[in-house]
RNA sequence: GGGCGCGUAGCUCAGUGGGAGAGCACCCGCCUUACAAGCGGGAGGUCGCUGGUUCGAAACCAGCCGCGCUCACCA
């Protein structure tokens, strides 16, 4: 028999266990097995990233799901990998270059990309090693990277198909431009923040032909090609069709009527800058206005004149000053707080910019993505999130997918010398010859991420993996990337797999969304708050299991998860509690050999814990299915700690440590079984300590490959549960009395127990005596205190002295008040005709029962009070 | 501005139509040989406010107050 140290030491266990699991190949899924598949693809972390608390939560959930499915007999695949993270990675390497005084342009495209690859090999993917420390049972033999050969082929394949289907197009549009990253961004890569600006009203033109417009971006007036008003606005009706001069430019522009203008806002007249504002662009389209680009890709004014060469934020006040000088500033509102778009990568203010870019026509794809949820092929958990999903897919703009970066999948389109454009599919040779060149841009990182559920399984080849493991079973991720990733996987998955039956084309059956990890006060973790916790730090100090348990324990579906070091310490304590429970059990011969004894050979205590176990198995299973990990943890925590440790082990101690092997044997077997099952149930959440303990307890190979428990209704035993409940009440009441009377726990007290037979618990008298520390009455026994515990059981104690009557009276008085309140509440209900008429019968019966109990309680307390000597 | 969500014990949160709960923190007593990372006992809440529905509301509805998240082309 293994001897275990007296405290659980994660560092002695984790690395060794993980190596064994790997060695045994438990994580490697078999595409050719007969088992039903269960697939999770990991939300691909950035290659630049290291493991943070968000991953710890996300991975704990996925590992728990995967481990349980594996135990349930599924061919469970958890597929890991990483994202090349276009902008983020390029930024990292560019910063390195900058430290050497270089820019990527000094290296040129080819050498720069080589350099990024080298960075990736040397310093990227730190997270992979950290996932091992968390205990993740990912199948590393299937690990993928979005820039690897297979995935690049998948990208090219789907691009070509979408292009040929007219779902990818190139067009000049207003896009979000980051002047620092020098690339286009999609709508969701822009974060709106409330910034302080200034709303200035500027007079265009002179005299009665003048018109006042309002703007927060005065510098864009250099590119104005019209002023727009609402067609029904009487103030300006007479001006429609006339021309007005744009100050500082000498340019005369038309005044046009457009429904888009809100007459209520500002002056009701809008300056129109088609090249630098999305709305204005559309107005320009409708009215055939020219687009004047007045700013370059760095945000520097290019319009010739006094402002040329100024940065946009220098030009703005300069232009306002010039206008003021001319007396054209009619009004200024400052500060004027309004939402301004910022680059989600570098926080630079985004500049709307007219630019030639590639787009995905999202209409039909988004429709399909919405329908898959609408018709139930994909379920979103928790359901409240579904509306957000619909809001987005039903109102999606076309997706700008080209990025002016070097790190990423290059757009597979070649341009010819005479304006030809050829999209090159996989296996096709790009056109050669004078003047042909490939598009310079790369694809949005999220483009390849959108293929993740099938590109990782070998698509576009028809591989065994793809056949076995697609669609994936559940996608686990934070609600923050519902739009970035989930909706796009839906669009591309349904599109790429459209040859399959509709229910099997979806990328996943269920989307299980969790929240964000926050600090103990619910605040976002951020470097500026200084409240960031490194999960590796917790793993070092409290162990991976404690870290995981803390995550799972806070994981209510869709809601944020506050964590703190104290809670992690609590989780560590729980692991240690389990450790010591098993240690104790092994010390006293608990085992899992042979079948369980028949119920008739078991004591009521054994039948009680087995009955409880069945309930816990059933409930834990249901909560797992509902992604209610916090409830799974809560159930198991209390079953393990309260039922098993505090009661069952204590109740079993006398027989286990006694000298009657025949009596001890069934208990050893039952205890072994209960712990065996408990460890299995806990294994998905806390894999290391459970495997260490389970193998020590059972001698089995690993709990990882043990069967998942199923409830056995034969062991349900309400009678045993009632019996133990009474026993517990007697023990608890005696303990209360002892505490109130200041009797030390080591102090033996003689007592007579009356009414145990009537209460059906006379078998348990020795147990009650042992747990309540009551001796047999001896010579000269004098009952100085009498406790009425239930309406049947009373305990007469010889406290070897007068009891503290005041304390006893105080306790009884308090109990009496509670009972009185309870009784009064019940009586009120039972005298209510409406209640009697309308409430369900079982509710009424329950209230009657409660009243009877309360009244018996009252009678008992009154008797006890009357029996108290005068103080 | 639109949408969503939250307000329950000191803190963080469960509970969503019939007896107010958990963890941590707190108070009292214990080194009772599995565990002091522990054991036993205890205190603490007009469930944000107001009204409504109901025999019955922490839960359902309306309004209000406070907070958070999210989307957004009012220049």
PDB file of N, CA, C and O in Angstrom, chain A residues 734-785:
ATOM      1  N   UNK A 734     -26.568  18.038  20.864  1.00  0.00           N
ATOM      2  CA  UNK A 734     -25.717  17.847  22.039  1.00  0.00           C
ATOM      3  C   UNK A 734     -24.495  18.747  21.949  1.00  0.00           C
ATOM      4  O   UNK A 734     -24.074  19.368  22.920  1.00  0.00           O
ATOM      5  N   UNK A 735     -23.952  18.844  20.725  1.00  0.00           N
ATOM      6  CA  UNK A 735     -22.774  19.713  20.556  1.00  0.00           C
ATOM      7  C   UNK A 735     -23.126  21.162  20.862  1.00  0.00           C
ATOM      8  O   UNK A 735     -22.326  21.900  21.455  1.00  0.00           O
ATOM      9  N   UNK A 736     -24.314  21.581  20.442  1.00  0.00           N
ATOM     10  CA  UNK A 736     -24.725  22.962  20.736  1.00  0.00           C
ATOM     11  C   UNK A 736     -24.786  23.168  22.240  1.00  0.00           C
ATOM     12  O   UNK A 736     -24.323  24.173  22.769  1.00  0.00           O
ATOM     13  N   UNK A 737     -25.408  22.202  22.892  1.00  0.00           N
ATOM     14  CA  UNK A 737     -25.536  22.308  24.336  1.00  0.00           C
ATOM     15  C   UNK A 737     -24.161  22.408  24.984  1.00  0.00           C
ATOM     16  O   UNK A 737     -23.909  23.261  25.830  1.00  0.00           O
ATOM     17  N   UNK A 738     -23.277  21.551  24.537  1.00  0.00           N
ATOM     18  CA  UNK A 738     -21.932  21.566  25.109  1.00  0.00           C
ATOM     19  C   UNK A 738     -21.249  22.914  24.883  1.00  0.00           C
ATOM     20  O   UNK A 738     -20.607  23.455  25.783  1.00  0.00           O
ATOM     21  N   UNK A 739     -21.388  23.444  23.662  1.00  0.00           N
ATOM     22  CA  UNK A 739     -20.742  24.720  23.374  1.00  0.00           C
ATOM     23  C   UNK A 739     -21.334  25.821  24.239  1.00  0.00           C
ATOM     24  O   UNK A 739     -20.616  26.641  24.806  1.00  0.00           O
ATOM     25  N   UNK A 740     -22.659  25.813  24.343  1.00  0.00           N
ATOM     26  CA  UNK A 740     -23.311  26.849  25.147  1.00  0.00           C
ATOM     27  C   UNK A 740     -22.916  26.753  26.614  1.00  0.00           C
ATOM     28  O   UNK A 740     -22.833  27.753  27.313  1.00  0.00           O
ATOM     29  N   UNK A 741     -22.701  25.522  27.060  1.00  0.00           N
ATOM     30  CA  UNK A 741     -22.372  25.329  28.468  1.00  0.00           C
ATOM     31  C   UNK A 741     -20.869  25.446  28.728  1.00  0.00           C
ATOM     32  O   UNK A 741     -20.408  25.218  29.838  1.00  0.00           O
ATOM     33  N   UNK A 742     -20.132  25.739  27.692  1.00  0.00           N
ATOM     34  CA  UNK A 742     -18.697  25.906  27.873  1.00  0.00           C
ATOM     35  C   UNK A 742     -17.983  24.613  28.217  1.00  0.00           C
ATOM     36  O   UNK A 742     -16.942  24.625  28.868  1.00  0.00           O
ATOM     37  N   UNK A 743     -18.554  23.492  27.769  1.00  0.00           N
ATOM     38  CA  UNK A 743     -17.898  22.220  28.026  1.00  0.00           C
ATOM     39  C   UNK A 743     -16.845  21.983  26.952  1.00  0.00           C
ATOM     40  O   UNK A 743     -17.157  21.950  25.763  1.00  0.00           O
ATOM     41  N   UNK A 744     -15.623  21.836  27.382  1.00  0.00           N
ATOM     42  CA  UNK A 744     -14.526  21.638  26.432  1.00  0.00           C
ATOM     43  C   UNK A 744     -14.757  20.358  25.642  1.00  0.00           C
ATOM     44  O   UNK A 744     -15.317  19.405  26.162  1.00  0.00           O
ATOM     45  N   UNK A 745     -14.263  20.362  24.419  1.00  0.00           N
ATOM     46  CA  UNK A 745     -14.540  19.186  23.607  1.00  0.00           C
ATOM     47  C   UNK A 745     -13.816  17.950  24.139  1.00  0.00           C
ATOM     48  O   UNK A 745     -14.251  16.841  23.904  1.00  0.00           O
ATOM     49  N   UNK A 746     -12.749  18.174  24.871  1.00  0.00           N
ATOM     50  CA  UNK A 746     -12.052  17.022  25.427  1.00  0.00           C
ATOM     51  C   UNK A 746     -12.710  16.486  26.688  1.00  0.00           C
ATOM     52  O   UNK A 746     -12.408  15.388  27.136  1.00  0.00           O
ATOM     53  N   UNK A 747     -13.613  17.272  27.232  1.00  0.00           N
ATOM     54  CA  UNK A 747     -14.200  16.900  28.518  1.00  0.00           C
ATOM     55  C   UNK A 747     -15.296  15.862  28.346  1.00  0.00           C
ATOM     56  O   UNK A 747     -16.243  16.073  27.603  1.00  0.00           O
ATOM     57  N   UNK A 748     -15.158  14.727  28.989  1.00  0.00           N
ATOM     58  CA  UNK A 748     -16.154  13.679  28.860  1.00  0.00           C
ATOM     59  C   UNK A 748     -17.341  14.034  29.730  1.00  0.00           C
ATOM     60  O   UNK A 748     -17.188  14.591  30.814  1.00  0.00           O
ATOM     61  N   UNK A 749     -18.487  13.728  29.225  1.00  0.00           N
ATOM     62  CA  UNK A 749     -19.714  13.978  29.969  1.00  0.00           C
ATOM     63  C   UNK A 749     -20.531  12.706  29.924  1.00  0.00           C
ATOM     64  O   UNK A 749     -20.703  12.116  28.864  1.00  0.00           O
ATOM     65  N   UNK A 750     -21.002  12.276  31.074  1.00  0.00           N
ATOM     66  CA  UNK A 750     -21.852  11.082  31.118  1.00  0.00           C
ATOM     67  C   UNK A 750     -23.278  11.471  30.744  1.00  0.00           C
ATOM     68  O   UNK A 750     -23.714  12.577  31.044  1.00  0.00           O
ATOM     69  N   UNK A 751     -23.957  10.582  30.104  1.00  0.00           N
ATOM     70  CA  UNK A 751     -25.311  10.918  29.680  1.00  0.00           C
ATOM     71  C   UNK A 751     -26.148   9.668  29.505  1.00  0.00           C
ATOM     72  O   UNK A 751     -25.633   8.592  29.207  1.00  0.00           O
ATOM     73  N   UNK A 752     -27.436   9.843  29.679  1.00  0.00           N
ATOM     74  CA  UNK A 752     -28.392   8.801  29.346  1.00  0.00           C
ATOM     75  C   UNK A 752     -29.143   9.245  28.105  1.00  0.00           C
ATOM     76  O   UNK A 752     -29.563  10.393  28.007  1.00  0.00           O
ATOM     77  N   UNK A 753     -29.278   8.318  27.157  1.00  0.00           N
ATOM     78  CA  UNK A 753     -30.009   8.631  25.930  1.00  0.00           C
ATOM     79  C   UNK A 753     -31.360   7.935  25.997  1.00  0.00           C
ATOM     80  O   UNK A 753     -31.421   6.716  26.164  1.00  0.00           O
ATOM     81  N   UNK A 754     -32.397   8.686  25.862  1.00  0.00           N
ATOM     82  CA  UNK A 754     -33.739   8.112  25.912  1.00  0.00           C
ATOM     83  C   UNK A 754     -34.433   8.278  24.558  1.00  0.00           C
ATOM     84  O   UNK A 754     -34.234   9.284  23.881  1.00  0.00           O
ATOM     85  N   UNK A 755     -35.201   7.286  24.223  1.00  0.00           N
ATOM     86  CA  UNK A 755     -36.065   7.407  23.045  1.00  0.00           C
ATOM     87  C   UNK A 755     -35.403   7.063  21.734  1.00  0.00           C
ATOM     88  O   UNK A 755     -35.982   7.259  20.675  1.00  0.00           O
ATOM     89  N   UNK A 756     -34.182   6.509  21.791  1.00  0.00           N
ATOM     90  CA  UNK A 756     -33.521   6.161  20.535  1.00  0.00           C
ATOM     91  C   UNK A 756     -34.282   5.070  19.803  1.00  0.00           C
ATOM     92  O   UNK A 756     -34.405   5.089  18.577  1.00  0.00           O
ATOM     93  N   UNK A 757     -34.800   4.133  20.545  1.00  0.00           N
ATOM     94  CA  UNK A 757     -35.541   3.041  19.926  1.00  0.00           C
ATOM     95  C   UNK A 757     -36.777   3.568  19.212  1.00  0.00           C
ATOM     96  O   UNK A 757     -37.063   3.228  18.064  1.00  0.00           O
ATOM     97  N   UNK A 758     -37.503   4.435  19.916  1.00  0.00           N
ATOM     98  CA  UNK A 758     -38.695   5.017  19.315  1.00  0.00           C
ATOM     99  C   UNK A 758     -38.347   5.780  18.039  1.00  0.00           C
ATOM    100  O   UNK A 758     -39.115   5.816  17.084  1.00  0.00           O
ATOM    101  N   UNK A 759     -37.177   6.408  18.032  1.00  0.00           N
ATOM    102  CA  UNK A 759     -36.763   7.170  16.865  1.00  0.00           C
ATOM    103  C   UNK A 759     -36.116   6.282  15.813  1.00  0.00           C
ATOM    104  O   UNK A 759     -35.738   6.760  14.734  1.00  0.00           O
ATOM    105  N   UNK A 760     -35.977   5.005  16.133  1.00  0.00           N
ATOM    106  CA  UNK A 760     -35.431   4.066  15.161  1.00  0.00           C
ATOM    107  C   UNK A 760     -33.932   4.162  14.983  1.00  0.00           C
ATOM    108  O   UNK A 760     -33.396   3.759  13.951  1.00  0.00           O
ATOM    109  N   UNK A 761     -33.252   4.702  15.980  1.00  0.00           N
ATOM    110  CA  UNK A 761     -31.803   4.846  15.814  1.00  0.00           C
ATOM    111  C   UNK A 761     -31.028   4.236  16.983  1.00  0.00           C
ATOM    112  O   UNK A 761     -29.903   4.642  17.275  1.00  0.00           O
ATOM    113  N   UNK A 762     -31.647   3.243  17.614  1.00  0.00           N
ATOM    114  CA  UNK A 762     -30.954   2.689  18.784  1.00  0.00           C
ATOM    115  C   UNK A 762     -29.649   2.013  18.390  1.00  0.00           C
ATOM    116  O   UNK A 762     -28.713   1.947  19.185  1.00  0.00           O
ATOM    117  N   UNK A 763     -29.567   1.529  17.161  1.00  0.00           N
ATOM    118  CA  UNK A 763     -28.311   0.930  16.704  1.00  0.00           C
ATOM    119  C   UNK A 763     -27.153   1.913  16.774  1.00  0.00           C
ATOM    120  O   UNK A 763     -25.997   1.526  16.807  1.00  0.00           O
ATOM    121  N   UNK A 764     -27.491   3.184  16.708  1.00  0.00           N
ATOM    122  CA  UNK A 764     -26.439   4.180  16.542  1.00  0.00           C
ATOM    123  C   UNK A 764     -25.983   4.792  17.856  1.00  0.00           C
ATOM    124  O   UNK A 764     -25.249   5.752  17.862  1.00  0.00           O
ATOM    125  N   UNK A 765     -26.470   4.245  18.964  1.00  0.00           N
ATOM    126  CA  UNK A 765     -26.109   4.856  20.239  1.00  0.00           C
ATOM    127  C   UNK A 765     -24.599   4.999  20.417  1.00  0.00           C
ATOM    128  O   UNK A 765     -24.119   6.069  20.811  1.00  0.00           O
ATOM    129  N   UNK A 766     -23.835   3.966  20.093  1.00  0.00           N
ATOM    130  CA  UNK A 766     -22.369   4.140  20.264  1.00  0.00           C
ATOM    131  C   UNK A 766     -21.825   5.272  19.403  1.00  0.00           C
ATOM    132  O   UNK A 766     -20.934   6.004  19.842  1.00  0.00           O
ATOM    133  N   UNK A 767     -22.362   5.394  18.192  1.00  0.00           N
ATOM    134  CA  UNK A 767     -21.893   6.464  17.316  1.00  0.00           C
ATOM    135  C   UNK A 767     -22.229   7.820  17.887  1.00  0.00           C
ATOM    136  O   UNK A 767     -21.417   8.743  17.875  1.00  0.00           O
ATOM    137  N   UNK A 768     -23.458   7.947  18.367  1.00  0.00           N
ATOM    138  CA  UNK A 768     -23.864   9.223  18.939  1.00  0.00           C
ATOM    139  C   UNK A 768     -22.968   9.565  20.123  1.00  0.00           C
ATOM    140  O   UNK A 768     -22.468  10.676  20.256  1.00  0.00           O
ATOM    141  N   UNK A 769     -22.728   8.582  20.936  1.00  0.00           N
ATOM    142  CA  UNK A 769     -21.879   8.819  22.108  1.00  0.00           C
ATOM    143  C   UNK A 769     -20.482   9.243  21.671  1.00  0.00           C
ATOM    144  O   UNK A 769     -19.877  10.136  22.246  1.00  0.00           O
ATOM    145  N   UNK A 770     -20.000   8.590  20.647  1.00  0.00           N
ATOM    146  CA  UNK A 770     -18.637   8.896  20.237  1.00  0.00           C
ATOM    147  C   UNK A 770     -18.551  10.293  19.618  1.00  0.00           C
ATOM    148  O   UNK A 770     -17.650  11.060  19.924  1.00  0.00           O
ATOM    149  N   UNK A 771     -19.502  10.642  18.757  1.00  0.00           N
ATOM    150  CA  UNK A 771     -19.429  11.940  18.101  1.00  0.00           C
ATOM    151  C   UNK A 771     -19.785  13.086  19.040  1.00  0.00           C
ATOM    152  O   UNK A 771     -19.276  14.192  18.894  1.00  0.00           O
ATOM    153  N   UNK A 772     -20.688  12.809  19.990  1.00  0.00           N
ATOM    154  CA  UNK A 772     -21.091  13.872  20.906  1.00  0.00           C
ATOM    155  C   UNK A 772     -20.256  13.835  22.186  1.00  0.00           C
ATOM    156  O   UNK A 772     -20.438  14.669  23.066  1.00  0.00           O
ATOM    157  N   UNK A 773     -19.361  12.891  22.232  1.00  0.00           N
ATOM    158  CA  UNK A 773     -18.477  12.702  23.387  1.00  0.00           C
ATOM    159  C   UNK A 773     -19.262  12.554  24.695  1.00  0.00           C
ATOM    160  O   UNK A 773     -19.114  13.324  25.625  1.00  0.00           O
ATOM    161  N   UNK A 774     -20.116  11.549  24.664  1.00  0.00           N
ATOM    162  CA  UNK A 774     -20.932  11.263  25.841  1.00  0.00           C
ATOM    163  C   UNK A 774     -20.550   9.898  26.392  1.00  0.00           C
ATOM    164  O   UNK A 774     -20.526   8.906  25.666  1.00  0.00           O
ATOM    165  N   UNK A 775     -20.220   9.860  27.686  1.00  0.00           N
ATOM    166  CA  UNK A 775     -19.874   8.589  28.328  1.00  0.00           C
ATOM    167  C   UNK A 775     -21.130   7.883  28.815  1.00  0.00           C
ATOM    168  O   UNK A 775     -22.181   8.498  28.994  1.00  0.00           O
ATOM    169  N   UNK A 776     -20.960   6.554  29.045  1.00  0.00           N
ATOM    170  CA  UNK A 776     -22.043   5.807  29.684  1.00  0.00           C
ATOM    171  C   UNK A 776     -22.224   6.337  31.107  1.00  0.00           C
ATOM    172  O   UNK A 776     -21.251   6.720  31.755  1.00  0.00           O
ATOM    173  N   UNK A 777     -23.471   6.385  31.549  1.00  0.00           N
ATOM    174  CA  UNK A 777     -23.673   6.822  32.933  1.00  0.00           C
ATOM    175  C   UNK A 777     -23.065   5.805  33.893  1.00  0.00           C
ATOM    176  O   UNK A 777     -23.177   4.604  33.664  1.00  0.00           O
ATOM    177  N   UNK A 778     -22.388   6.281  34.901  1.00  0.00           N
ATOM    178  CA  UNK A 778     -21.775   5.370  35.853  1.00  0.00           C
ATOM    179  C   UNK A 778     -22.388   5.552  37.230  1.00  0.00           C
ATOM    180  O   UNK A 778     -23.511   6.043  37.351  1.00  0.00           O
ATOM    181  N   UNK A 779     -21.625   5.148  38.248  1.00  0.00           N
ATOM    182  CA  UNK A 779     -22.070   5.326  39.624  1.00  0.00           C
ATOM    183  C   UNK A 779     -22.329   6.789  39.912  1.00  0.00           C
ATOM    184  O   UNK A 779     -21.578   7.650  39.432  1.00  0.00           O
ATOM    185  N   UNK A 780     -23.378   7.055  40.605  1.00  0.00           N
ATOM    186  CA  UNK A 780     -23.642   8.430  41.038  1.00  0.00           C
ATOM    187  C   UNK A 780     -24.013   9.356  39.922  1.00  0.00           C
ATOM    188  O   UNK A 780     -23.785  10.551  39.987  1.00  0.00           O
ATOM    189  N   UNK A 781     -24.572   8.805  38.832  1.00  0.00           N
ATOM    190  CA  UNK A 781     -24.983   9.643  37.721  1.00  0.00           C
ATOM    191  C   UNK A 781     -26.105  10.589  38.151  1.00  0.00           C
ATOM    192  O   UNK A 781     -27.093  10.156  38.732  1.00  0.00           O
ATOM    193  N   UNK A 782     -25.919  11.829  37.926  1.00  0.00           N
ATOM    194  CA  UNK A 782     -26.953  12.809  38.243  1.00  0.00           C
ATOM    195  C   UNK A 782     -27.211  13.673  37.024  1.00  0.00           C
ATOM    196  O   UNK A 782     -26.289  14.307  36.510  1.00  0.00           O
ATOM    197  N   UNK A 783     -28.436  13.659  36.559  1.00  0.00           N
ATOM    198  CA  UNK A 783     -28.754  14.458  35.375  1.00  0.00           C
ATOM    199  C   UNK A 783     -28.887  15.919  35.780  1.00  0.00           C
ATOM    200  O   UNK A 783     -29.843  16.314  36.408  1.00  0.00           O
ATOM    201  N   UNK A 784     -27.906  16.684  35.427  1.00  0.00           N
ATOM    202  CA  UNK A 784     -27.991  18.112  35.744  1.00  0.00           C
ATOM    203  C   UNK A 784     -28.578  18.907  34.585  1.00  0.00           C
ATOM    204  O   UNK A 784     -28.982  20.045  34.741  1.00  0.00           O
ATOM    205  N   UNK A 785     -28.562  18.297  33.420  1.00  0.00           N
ATOM    206  CA  UNK A 785     -29.174  18.984  32.273  1.00  0.00           C
ATOM    207  C   UNK A 785     -29.920  17.983  31.434  1.00  0.00           C
ATOM    208  O   UNK A 785     -29.478  16.846  31.269  1.00  0.00           O
TER     209      UNK A 785
END
